[in-house]
Coordinates of N, CA and C in Angstrom, one line a residue:
Chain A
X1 N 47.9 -100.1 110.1 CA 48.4 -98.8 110.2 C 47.4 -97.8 109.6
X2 N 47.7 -96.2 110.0 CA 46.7 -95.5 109.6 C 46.8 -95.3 108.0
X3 N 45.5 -95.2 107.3 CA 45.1 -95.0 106.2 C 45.0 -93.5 105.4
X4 N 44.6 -92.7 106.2 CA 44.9 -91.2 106.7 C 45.5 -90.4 107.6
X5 N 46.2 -89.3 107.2 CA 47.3 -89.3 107.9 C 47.0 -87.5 108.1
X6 N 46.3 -86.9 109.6 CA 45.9 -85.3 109.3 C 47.3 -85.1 110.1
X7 N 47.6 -83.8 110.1 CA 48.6 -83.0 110.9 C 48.4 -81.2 110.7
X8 N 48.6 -80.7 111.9 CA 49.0 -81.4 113.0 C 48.5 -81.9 113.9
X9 N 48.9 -82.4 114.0 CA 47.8 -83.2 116.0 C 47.3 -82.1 116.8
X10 N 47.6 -81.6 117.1 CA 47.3 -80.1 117.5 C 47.5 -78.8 117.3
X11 N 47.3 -77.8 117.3 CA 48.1 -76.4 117.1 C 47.3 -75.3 117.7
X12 N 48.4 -74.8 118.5 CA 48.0 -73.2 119.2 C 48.3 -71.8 118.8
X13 N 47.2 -71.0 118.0 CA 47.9 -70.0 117.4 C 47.1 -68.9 118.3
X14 N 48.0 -67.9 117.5 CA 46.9 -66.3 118.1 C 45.4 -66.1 117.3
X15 N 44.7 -65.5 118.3 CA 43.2 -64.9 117.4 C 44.0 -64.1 116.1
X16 N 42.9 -64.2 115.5 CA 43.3 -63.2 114.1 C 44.2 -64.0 113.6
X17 N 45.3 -65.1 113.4 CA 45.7 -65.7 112.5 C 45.3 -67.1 111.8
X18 N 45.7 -67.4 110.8 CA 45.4 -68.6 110.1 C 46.2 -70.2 110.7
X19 N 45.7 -71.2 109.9 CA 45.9 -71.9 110.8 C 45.6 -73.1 109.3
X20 N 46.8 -74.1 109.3 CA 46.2 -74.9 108.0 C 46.6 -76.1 108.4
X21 N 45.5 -77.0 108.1 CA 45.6 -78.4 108.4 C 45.5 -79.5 107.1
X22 N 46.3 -79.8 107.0 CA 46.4 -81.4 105.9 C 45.8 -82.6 106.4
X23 N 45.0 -82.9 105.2 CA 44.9 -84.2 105.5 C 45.3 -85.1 104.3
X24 N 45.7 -86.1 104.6 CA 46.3 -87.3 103.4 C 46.3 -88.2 103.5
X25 N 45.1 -89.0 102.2 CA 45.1 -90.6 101.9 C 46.5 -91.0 101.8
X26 N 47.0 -92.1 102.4 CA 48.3 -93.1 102.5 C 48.7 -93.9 101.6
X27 N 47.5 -94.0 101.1 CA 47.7 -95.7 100.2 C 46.7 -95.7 99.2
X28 N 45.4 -94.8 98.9 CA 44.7 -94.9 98.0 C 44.8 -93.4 97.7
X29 N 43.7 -93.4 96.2 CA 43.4 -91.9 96.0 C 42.0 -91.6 96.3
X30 N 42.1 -90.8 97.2 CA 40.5 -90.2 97.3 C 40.3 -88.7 96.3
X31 N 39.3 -89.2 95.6 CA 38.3 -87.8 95.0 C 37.8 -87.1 96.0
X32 N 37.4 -87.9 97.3 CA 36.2 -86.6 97.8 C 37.2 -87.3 99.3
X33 N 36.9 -85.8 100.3 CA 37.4 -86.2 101.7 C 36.2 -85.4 103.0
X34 N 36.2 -85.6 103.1 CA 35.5 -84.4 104.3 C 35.7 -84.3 105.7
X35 N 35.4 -83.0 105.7 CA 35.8 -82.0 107.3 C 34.9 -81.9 107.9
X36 N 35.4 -82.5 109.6 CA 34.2 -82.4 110.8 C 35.2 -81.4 111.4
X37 N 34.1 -81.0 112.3 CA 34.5 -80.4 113.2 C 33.4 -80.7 114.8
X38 N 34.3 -81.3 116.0 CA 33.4 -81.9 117.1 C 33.5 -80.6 118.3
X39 N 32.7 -80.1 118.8 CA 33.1 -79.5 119.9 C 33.1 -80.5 121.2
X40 N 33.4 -79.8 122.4 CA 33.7 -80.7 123.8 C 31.8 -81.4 123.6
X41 N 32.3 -82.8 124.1 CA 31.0 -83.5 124.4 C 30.1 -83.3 123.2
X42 N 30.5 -83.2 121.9 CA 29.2 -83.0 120.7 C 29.7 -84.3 119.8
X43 N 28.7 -84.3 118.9 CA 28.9 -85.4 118.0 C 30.0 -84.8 117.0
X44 N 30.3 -85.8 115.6 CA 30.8 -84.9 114.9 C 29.7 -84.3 113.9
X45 N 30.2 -83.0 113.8 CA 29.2 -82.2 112.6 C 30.3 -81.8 111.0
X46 N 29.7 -82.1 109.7 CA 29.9 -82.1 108.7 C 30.3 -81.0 108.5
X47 N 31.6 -80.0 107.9 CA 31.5 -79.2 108.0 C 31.7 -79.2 106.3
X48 N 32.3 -79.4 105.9 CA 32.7 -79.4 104.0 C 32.9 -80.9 103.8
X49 N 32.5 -80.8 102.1 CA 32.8 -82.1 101.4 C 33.9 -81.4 100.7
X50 N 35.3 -82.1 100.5 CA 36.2 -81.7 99.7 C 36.4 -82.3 98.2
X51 N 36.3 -81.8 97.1 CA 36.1 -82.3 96.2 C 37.7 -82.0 95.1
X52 N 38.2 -83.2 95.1 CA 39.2 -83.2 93.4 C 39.2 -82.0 92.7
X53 N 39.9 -81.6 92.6 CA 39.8 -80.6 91.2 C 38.4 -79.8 91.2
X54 N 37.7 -79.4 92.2 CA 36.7 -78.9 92.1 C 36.4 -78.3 93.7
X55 N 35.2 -77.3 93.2 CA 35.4 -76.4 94.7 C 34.8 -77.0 96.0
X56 N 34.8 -76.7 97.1 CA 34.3 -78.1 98.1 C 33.0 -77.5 98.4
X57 N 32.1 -78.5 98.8 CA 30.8 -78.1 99.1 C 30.5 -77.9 100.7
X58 N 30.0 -76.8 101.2 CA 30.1 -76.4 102.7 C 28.4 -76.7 103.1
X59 N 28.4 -77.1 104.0 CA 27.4 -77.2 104.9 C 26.7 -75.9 104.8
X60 N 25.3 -75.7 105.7 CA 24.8 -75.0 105.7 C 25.1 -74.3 107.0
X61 N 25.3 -72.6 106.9 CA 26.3 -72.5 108.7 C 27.7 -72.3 108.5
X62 N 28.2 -72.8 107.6 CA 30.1 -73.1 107.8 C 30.2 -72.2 106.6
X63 N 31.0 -71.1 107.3 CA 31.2 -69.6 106.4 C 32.3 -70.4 105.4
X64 N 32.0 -70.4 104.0 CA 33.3 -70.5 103.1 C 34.5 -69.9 103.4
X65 N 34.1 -68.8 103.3 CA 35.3 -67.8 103.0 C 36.7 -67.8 104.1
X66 N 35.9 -68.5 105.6 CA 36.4 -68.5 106.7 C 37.4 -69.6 106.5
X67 N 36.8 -71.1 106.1 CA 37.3 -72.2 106.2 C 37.3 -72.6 105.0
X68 N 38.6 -72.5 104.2 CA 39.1 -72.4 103.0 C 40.0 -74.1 103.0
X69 N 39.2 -74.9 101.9 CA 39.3 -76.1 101.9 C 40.1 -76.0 100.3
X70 N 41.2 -76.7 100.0 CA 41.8 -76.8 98.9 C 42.1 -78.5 98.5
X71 N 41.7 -79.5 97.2 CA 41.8 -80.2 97.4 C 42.8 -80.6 95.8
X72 N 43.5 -80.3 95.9 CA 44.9 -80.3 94.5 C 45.3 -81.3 94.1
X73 N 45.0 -82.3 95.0 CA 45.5 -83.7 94.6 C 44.9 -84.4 94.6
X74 N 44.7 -86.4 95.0 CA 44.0 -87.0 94.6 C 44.4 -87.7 96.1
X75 N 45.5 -86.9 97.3 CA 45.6 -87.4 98.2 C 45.8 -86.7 99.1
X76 N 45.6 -85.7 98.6 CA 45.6 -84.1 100.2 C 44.3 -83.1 99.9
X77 N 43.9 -83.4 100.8 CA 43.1 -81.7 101.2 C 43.8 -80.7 102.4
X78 N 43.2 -79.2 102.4 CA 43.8 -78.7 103.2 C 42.9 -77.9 103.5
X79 N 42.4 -77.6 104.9 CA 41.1 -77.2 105.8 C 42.6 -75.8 106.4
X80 N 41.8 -74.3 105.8 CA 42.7 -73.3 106.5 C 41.3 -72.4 107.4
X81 N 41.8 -72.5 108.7 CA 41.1 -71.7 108.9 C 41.5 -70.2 109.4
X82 N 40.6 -69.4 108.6 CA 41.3 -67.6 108.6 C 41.0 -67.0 109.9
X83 N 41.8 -66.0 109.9 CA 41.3 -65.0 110.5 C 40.5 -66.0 112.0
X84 N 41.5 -66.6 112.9 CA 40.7 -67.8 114.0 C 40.1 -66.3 114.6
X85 N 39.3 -67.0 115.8 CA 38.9 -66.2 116.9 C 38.8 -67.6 117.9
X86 N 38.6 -67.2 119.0 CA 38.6 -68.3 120.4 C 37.4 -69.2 120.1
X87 N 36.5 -68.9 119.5 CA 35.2 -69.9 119.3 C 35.0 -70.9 118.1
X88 N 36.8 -70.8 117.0 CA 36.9 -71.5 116.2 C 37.8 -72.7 117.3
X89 N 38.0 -72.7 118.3 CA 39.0 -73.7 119.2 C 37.7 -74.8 119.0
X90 N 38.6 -75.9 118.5 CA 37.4 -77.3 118.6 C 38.4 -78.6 117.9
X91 N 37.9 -79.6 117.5 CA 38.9 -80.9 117.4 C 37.9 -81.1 116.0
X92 N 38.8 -81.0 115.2 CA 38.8 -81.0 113.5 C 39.6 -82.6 112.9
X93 N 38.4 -82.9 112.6 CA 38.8 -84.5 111.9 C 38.2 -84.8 110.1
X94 N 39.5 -85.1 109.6 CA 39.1 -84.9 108.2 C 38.9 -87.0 108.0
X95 N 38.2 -87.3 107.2 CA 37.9 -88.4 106.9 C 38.1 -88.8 105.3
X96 N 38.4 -89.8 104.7 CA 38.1 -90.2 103.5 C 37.9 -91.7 103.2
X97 N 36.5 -91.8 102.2 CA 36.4 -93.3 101.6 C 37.9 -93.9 100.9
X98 N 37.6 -95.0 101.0 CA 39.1 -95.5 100.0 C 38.0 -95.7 98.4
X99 N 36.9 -95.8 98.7 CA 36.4 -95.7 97.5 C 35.0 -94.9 97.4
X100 N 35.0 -94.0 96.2 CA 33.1 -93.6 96.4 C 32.3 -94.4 97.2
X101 N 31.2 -94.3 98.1 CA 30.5 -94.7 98.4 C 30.7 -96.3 99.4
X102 N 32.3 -96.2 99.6 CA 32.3 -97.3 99.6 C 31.9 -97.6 101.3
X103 N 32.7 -98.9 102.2 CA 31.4 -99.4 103.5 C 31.9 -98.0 104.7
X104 N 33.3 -98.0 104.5 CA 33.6 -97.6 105.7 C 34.6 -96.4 105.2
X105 N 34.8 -95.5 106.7 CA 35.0 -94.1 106.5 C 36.3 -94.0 107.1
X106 N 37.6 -94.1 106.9 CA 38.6 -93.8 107.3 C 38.6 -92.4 107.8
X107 N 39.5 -92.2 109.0 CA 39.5 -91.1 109.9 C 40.9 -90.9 109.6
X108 N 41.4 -89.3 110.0 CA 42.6 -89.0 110.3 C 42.0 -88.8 112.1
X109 N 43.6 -88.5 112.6 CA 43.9 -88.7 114.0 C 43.3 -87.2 114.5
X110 N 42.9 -86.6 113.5 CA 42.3 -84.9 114.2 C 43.5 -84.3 115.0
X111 N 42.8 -82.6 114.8 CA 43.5 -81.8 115.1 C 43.0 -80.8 115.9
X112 N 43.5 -80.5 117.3 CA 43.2 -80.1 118.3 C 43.6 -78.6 118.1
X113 N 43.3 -77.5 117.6 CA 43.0 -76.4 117.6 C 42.7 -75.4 118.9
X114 N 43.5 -74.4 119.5 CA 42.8 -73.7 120.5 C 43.7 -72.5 119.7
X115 N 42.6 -71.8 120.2 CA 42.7 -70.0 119.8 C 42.8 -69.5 120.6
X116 N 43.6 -68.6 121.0 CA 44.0 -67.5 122.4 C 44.1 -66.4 122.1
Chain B
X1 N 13.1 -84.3 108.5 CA 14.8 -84.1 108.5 C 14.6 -85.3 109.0
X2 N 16.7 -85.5 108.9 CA 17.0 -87.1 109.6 C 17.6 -87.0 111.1
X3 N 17.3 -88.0 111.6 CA 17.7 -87.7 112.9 C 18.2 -89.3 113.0
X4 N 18.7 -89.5 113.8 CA 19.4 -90.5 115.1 C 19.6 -89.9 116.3
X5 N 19.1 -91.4 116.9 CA 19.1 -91.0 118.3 C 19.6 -91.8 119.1
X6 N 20.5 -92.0 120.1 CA 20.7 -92.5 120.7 C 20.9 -92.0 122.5
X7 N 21.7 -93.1 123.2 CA 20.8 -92.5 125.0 C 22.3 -91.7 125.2
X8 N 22.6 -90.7 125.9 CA 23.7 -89.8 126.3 C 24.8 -90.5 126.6
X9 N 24.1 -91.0 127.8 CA 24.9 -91.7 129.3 C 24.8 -93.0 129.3
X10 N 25.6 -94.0 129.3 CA 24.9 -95.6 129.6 C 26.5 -96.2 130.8
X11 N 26.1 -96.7 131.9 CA 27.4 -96.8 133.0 C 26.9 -98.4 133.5
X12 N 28.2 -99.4 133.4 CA 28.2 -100.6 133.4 C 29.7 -101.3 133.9
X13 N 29.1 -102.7 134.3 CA 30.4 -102.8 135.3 C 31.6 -103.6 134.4
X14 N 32.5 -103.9 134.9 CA 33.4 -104.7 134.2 C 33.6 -105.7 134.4
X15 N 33.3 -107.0 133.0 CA 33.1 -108.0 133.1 C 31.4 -108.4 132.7
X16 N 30.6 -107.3 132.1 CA 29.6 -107.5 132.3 C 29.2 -107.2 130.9
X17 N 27.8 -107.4 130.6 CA 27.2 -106.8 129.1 C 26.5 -105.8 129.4
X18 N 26.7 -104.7 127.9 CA 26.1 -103.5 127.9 C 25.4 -103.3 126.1
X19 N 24.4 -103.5 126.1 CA 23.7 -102.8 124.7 C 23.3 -101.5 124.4
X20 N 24.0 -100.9 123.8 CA 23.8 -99.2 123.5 C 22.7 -100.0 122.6
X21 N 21.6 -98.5 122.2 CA 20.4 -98.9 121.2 C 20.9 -97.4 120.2
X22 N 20.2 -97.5 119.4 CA 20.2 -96.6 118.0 C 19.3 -96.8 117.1
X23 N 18.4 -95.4 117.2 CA 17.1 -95.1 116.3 C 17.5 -94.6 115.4
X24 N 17.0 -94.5 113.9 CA 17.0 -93.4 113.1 C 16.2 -93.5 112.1
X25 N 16.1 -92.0 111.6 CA 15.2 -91.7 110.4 C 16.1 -91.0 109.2
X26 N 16.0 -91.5 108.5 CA 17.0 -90.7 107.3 C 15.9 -90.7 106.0
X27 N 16.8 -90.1 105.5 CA 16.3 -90.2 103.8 C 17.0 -91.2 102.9
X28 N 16.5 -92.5 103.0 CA 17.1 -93.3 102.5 C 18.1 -93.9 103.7
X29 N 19.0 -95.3 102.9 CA 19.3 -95.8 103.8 C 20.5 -96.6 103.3
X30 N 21.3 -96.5 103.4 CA 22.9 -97.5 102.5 C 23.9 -98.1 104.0
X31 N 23.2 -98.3 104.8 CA 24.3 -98.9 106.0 C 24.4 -98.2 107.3
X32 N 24.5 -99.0 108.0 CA 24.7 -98.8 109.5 C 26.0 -98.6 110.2
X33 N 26.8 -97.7 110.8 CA 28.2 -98.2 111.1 C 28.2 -97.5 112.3
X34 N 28.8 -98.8 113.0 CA 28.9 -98.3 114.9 C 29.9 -97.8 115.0
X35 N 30.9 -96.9 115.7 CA 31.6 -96.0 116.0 C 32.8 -96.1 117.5
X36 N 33.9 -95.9 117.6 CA 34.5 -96.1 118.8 C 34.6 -94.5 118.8
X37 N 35.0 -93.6 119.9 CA 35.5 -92.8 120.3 C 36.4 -92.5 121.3
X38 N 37.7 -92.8 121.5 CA 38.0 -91.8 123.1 C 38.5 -90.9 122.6
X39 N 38.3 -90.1 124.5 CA 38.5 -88.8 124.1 C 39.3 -88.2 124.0
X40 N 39.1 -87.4 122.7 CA 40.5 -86.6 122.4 C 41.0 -87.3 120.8
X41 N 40.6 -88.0 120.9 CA 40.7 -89.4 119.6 C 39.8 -89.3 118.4
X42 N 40.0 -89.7 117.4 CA 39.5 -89.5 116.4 C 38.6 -91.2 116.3
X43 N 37.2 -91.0 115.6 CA 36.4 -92.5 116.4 C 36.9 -93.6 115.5
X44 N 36.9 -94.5 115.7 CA 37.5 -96.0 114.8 C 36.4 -96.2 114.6
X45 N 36.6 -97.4 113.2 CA 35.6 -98.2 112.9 C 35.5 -99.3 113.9
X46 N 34.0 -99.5 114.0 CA 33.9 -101.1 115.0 C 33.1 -102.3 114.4
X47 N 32.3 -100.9 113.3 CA 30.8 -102.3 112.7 C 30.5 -101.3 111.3
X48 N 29.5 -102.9 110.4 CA 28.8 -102.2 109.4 C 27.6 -103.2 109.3
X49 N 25.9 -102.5 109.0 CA 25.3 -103.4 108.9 C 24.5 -102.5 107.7
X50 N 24.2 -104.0 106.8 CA 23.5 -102.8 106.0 C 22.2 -104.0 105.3
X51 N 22.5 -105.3 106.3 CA 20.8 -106.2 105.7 C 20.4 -106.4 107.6
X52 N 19.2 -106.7 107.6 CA 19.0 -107.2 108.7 C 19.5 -107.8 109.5
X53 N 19.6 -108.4 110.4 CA 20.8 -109.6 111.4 C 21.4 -109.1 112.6
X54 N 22.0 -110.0 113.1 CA 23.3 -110.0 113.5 C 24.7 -109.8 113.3
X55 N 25.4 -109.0 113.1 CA 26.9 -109.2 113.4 C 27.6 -109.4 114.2
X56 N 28.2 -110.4 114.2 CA 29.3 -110.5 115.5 C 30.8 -110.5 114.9
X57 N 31.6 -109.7 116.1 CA 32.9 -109.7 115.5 C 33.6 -109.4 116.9
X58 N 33.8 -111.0 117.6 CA 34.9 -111.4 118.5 C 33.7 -110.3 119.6
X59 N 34.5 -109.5 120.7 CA 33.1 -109.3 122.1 C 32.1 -108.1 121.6
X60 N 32.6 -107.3 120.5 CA 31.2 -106.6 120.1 C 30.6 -107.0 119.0
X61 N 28.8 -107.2 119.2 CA 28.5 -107.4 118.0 C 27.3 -106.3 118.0
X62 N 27.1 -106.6 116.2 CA 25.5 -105.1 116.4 C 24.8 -105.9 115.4
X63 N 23.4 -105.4 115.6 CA 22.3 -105.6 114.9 C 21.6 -104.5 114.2
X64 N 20.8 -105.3 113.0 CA 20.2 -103.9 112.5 C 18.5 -104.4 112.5
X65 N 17.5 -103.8 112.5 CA 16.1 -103.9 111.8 C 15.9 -102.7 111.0
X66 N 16.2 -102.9 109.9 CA 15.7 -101.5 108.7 C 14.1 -101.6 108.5
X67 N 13.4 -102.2 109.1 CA 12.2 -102.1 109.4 C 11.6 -101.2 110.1
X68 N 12.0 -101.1 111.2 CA 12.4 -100.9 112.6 C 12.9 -99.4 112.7
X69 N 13.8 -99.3 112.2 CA 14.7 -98.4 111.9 C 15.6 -98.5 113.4
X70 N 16.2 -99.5 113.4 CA 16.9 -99.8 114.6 C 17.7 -100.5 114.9
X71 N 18.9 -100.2 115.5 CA 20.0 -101.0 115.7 C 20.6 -100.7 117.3
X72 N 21.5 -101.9 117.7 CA 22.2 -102.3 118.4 C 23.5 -101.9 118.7
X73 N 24.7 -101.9 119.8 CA 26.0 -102.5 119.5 C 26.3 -103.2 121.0
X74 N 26.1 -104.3 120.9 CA 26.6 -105.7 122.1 C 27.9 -105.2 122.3
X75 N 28.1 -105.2 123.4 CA 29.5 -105.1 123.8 C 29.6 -106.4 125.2
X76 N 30.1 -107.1 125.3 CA 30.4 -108.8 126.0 C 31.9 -108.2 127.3
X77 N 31.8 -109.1 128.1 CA 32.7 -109.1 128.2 C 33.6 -107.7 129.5
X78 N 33.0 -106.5 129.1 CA 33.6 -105.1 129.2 C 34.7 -105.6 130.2
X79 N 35.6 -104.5 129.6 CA 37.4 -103.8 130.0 C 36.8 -102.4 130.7
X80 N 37.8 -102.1 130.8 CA 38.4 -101.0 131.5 C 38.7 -99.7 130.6
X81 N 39.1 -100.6 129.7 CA 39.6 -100.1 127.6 C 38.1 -99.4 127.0
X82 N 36.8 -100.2 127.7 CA 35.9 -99.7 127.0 C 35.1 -98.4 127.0
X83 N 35.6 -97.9 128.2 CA 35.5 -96.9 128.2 C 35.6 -95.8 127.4
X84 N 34.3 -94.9 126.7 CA 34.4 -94.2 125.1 C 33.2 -94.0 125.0
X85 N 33.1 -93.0 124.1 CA 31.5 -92.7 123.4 C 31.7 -93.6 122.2
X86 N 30.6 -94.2 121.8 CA 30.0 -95.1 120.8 C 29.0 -94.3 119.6
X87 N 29.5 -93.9 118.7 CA 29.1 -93.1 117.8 C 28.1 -94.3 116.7
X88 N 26.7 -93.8 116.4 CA 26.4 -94.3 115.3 C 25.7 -93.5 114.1
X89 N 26.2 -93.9 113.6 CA 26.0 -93.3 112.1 C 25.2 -94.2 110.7
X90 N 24.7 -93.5 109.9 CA 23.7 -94.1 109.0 C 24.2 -93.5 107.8
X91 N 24.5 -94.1 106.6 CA 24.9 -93.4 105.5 C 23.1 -93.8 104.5
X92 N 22.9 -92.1 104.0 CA 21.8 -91.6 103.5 C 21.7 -92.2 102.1
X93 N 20.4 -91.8 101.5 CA 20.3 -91.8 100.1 C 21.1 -91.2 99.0
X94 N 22.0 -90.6 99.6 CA 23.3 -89.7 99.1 C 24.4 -90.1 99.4
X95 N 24.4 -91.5 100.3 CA 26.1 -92.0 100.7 C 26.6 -91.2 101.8
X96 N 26.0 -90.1 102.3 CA 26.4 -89.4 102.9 C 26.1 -90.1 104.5
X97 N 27.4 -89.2 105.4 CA 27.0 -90.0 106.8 C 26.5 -89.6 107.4
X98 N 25.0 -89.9 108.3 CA 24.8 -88.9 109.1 C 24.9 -89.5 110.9
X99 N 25.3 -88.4 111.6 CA 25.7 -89.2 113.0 C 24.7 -88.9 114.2
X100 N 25.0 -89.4 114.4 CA 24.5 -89.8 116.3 C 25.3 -88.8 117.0
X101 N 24.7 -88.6 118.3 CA 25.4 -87.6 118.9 C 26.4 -88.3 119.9
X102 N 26.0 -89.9 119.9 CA 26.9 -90.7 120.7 C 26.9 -90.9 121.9
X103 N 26.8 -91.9 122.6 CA 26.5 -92.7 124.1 C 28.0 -93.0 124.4
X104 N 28.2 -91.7 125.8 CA 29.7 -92.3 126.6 C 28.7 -93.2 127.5
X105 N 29.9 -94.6 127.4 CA 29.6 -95.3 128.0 C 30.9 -95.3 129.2
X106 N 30.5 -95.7 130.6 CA 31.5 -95.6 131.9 C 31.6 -97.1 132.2
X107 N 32.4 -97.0 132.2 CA 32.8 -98.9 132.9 C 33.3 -98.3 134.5
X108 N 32.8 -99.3 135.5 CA 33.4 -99.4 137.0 C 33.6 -100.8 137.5
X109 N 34.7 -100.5 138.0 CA 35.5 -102.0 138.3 C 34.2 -102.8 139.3

């Protein structure tokens, strides 16, 4: 069964509003999670590391202030993104280790975002 | 900078073998891990290699040469199912992942 659990699977909002996505370890606690974001036919690209009780670290490129990552627990992060516009529409997948560093990268199911 | 690279496009029939290849250069080097994707899907795990060799695990297997800086993913057998991009990724001198831009592969009956 899945191990991380994002939602929602998709969502359609208006330009100019916000838009917030959860992601949640199932069965372990993650300290750190991180946010991709894939556009059509792209790899995934890093967008933030989400950190525990501490502020998340953003890529170089990926406006903070836009994509407001909150991580309050030791089993949810939350990727908001403000103020959308049509060019934030892309498929957003949060990931977490079940341990630091550990072999492999649990995925959530991603979240299909389009802006209108 | 770190790069991987792998081929765009790779199209193969069903019933048959197909080896995607995978270069890379990183900074540092803590493991290899092959990738499933379909689309619209969030990519599964398939593989981890992180000494030299062979893996096999039932019709896909991957190889690594950290020599080389090069790996493999065997795919045996192909479905219909296998149809997907095949993501590979290398975790850095930081644990961190870095990805491949990923080979859709096409299966034809």
């Amino acid at each position: 069964g899945a191990v991380v659990s994002q939602h929602p699977s998709w969502v359609i909002c208006k330009s100019g509003t916000s838009v917030k996505i959860e992601c949640r370890s199932l069965d372990f606690q993650a300290t750190t999670m991180f946010w991709y974001r894939q556009f059509p036919k792209q790899s995934l690209m890093l967008m933030a590391t989400s950190n525990e009780g501490s502020k998340a670290t953003y890529e170089q490129g990926v406006e903070k202030d836009k994509f407001l990552i909150n991580h309050a627990s030791l089993t949810l992060s939350t990727l908001t993104v403000t103020s959308a516009h049509p060019e934030d529409s892309s498929f957003y997948i949060c990931s977490a280790p079940r341990e630091a560093q550990n072999t492999e990268a649990f995925f959530g199911q991603g979240t299909r975002l389009t802006v209108v | 900078g770190q790069n991987i690279d792998q081929p765009t496009e790779m199209t193969a029939t069903e019933g048959a073998i197909v080896q995607i290849n995978c270069t890379y250069q990183t900074s540092g080097f803590n493991g290899l891990f092959w990738y499933q994707q379909h689309a619209g899907e969030a990519p599964t795990f398939l593989s981890y290699n992180v000494l030299d060799g062979l893996e096999e695990k039932g019709r896909f297997s991957s190889f690594l040469s950290r020599s080389k800086g090069y790996s493999y993913l065997l795919l045996k057998e192909l479905q219909m199912k296998d149809s997907a991009s095949y993501l590979c990724a290398v975790k850095d001198s930081n644990y961190q992942l870095i990805w491949g831009a990923g080979t859709k592969l096409i299966i034809k009956p």
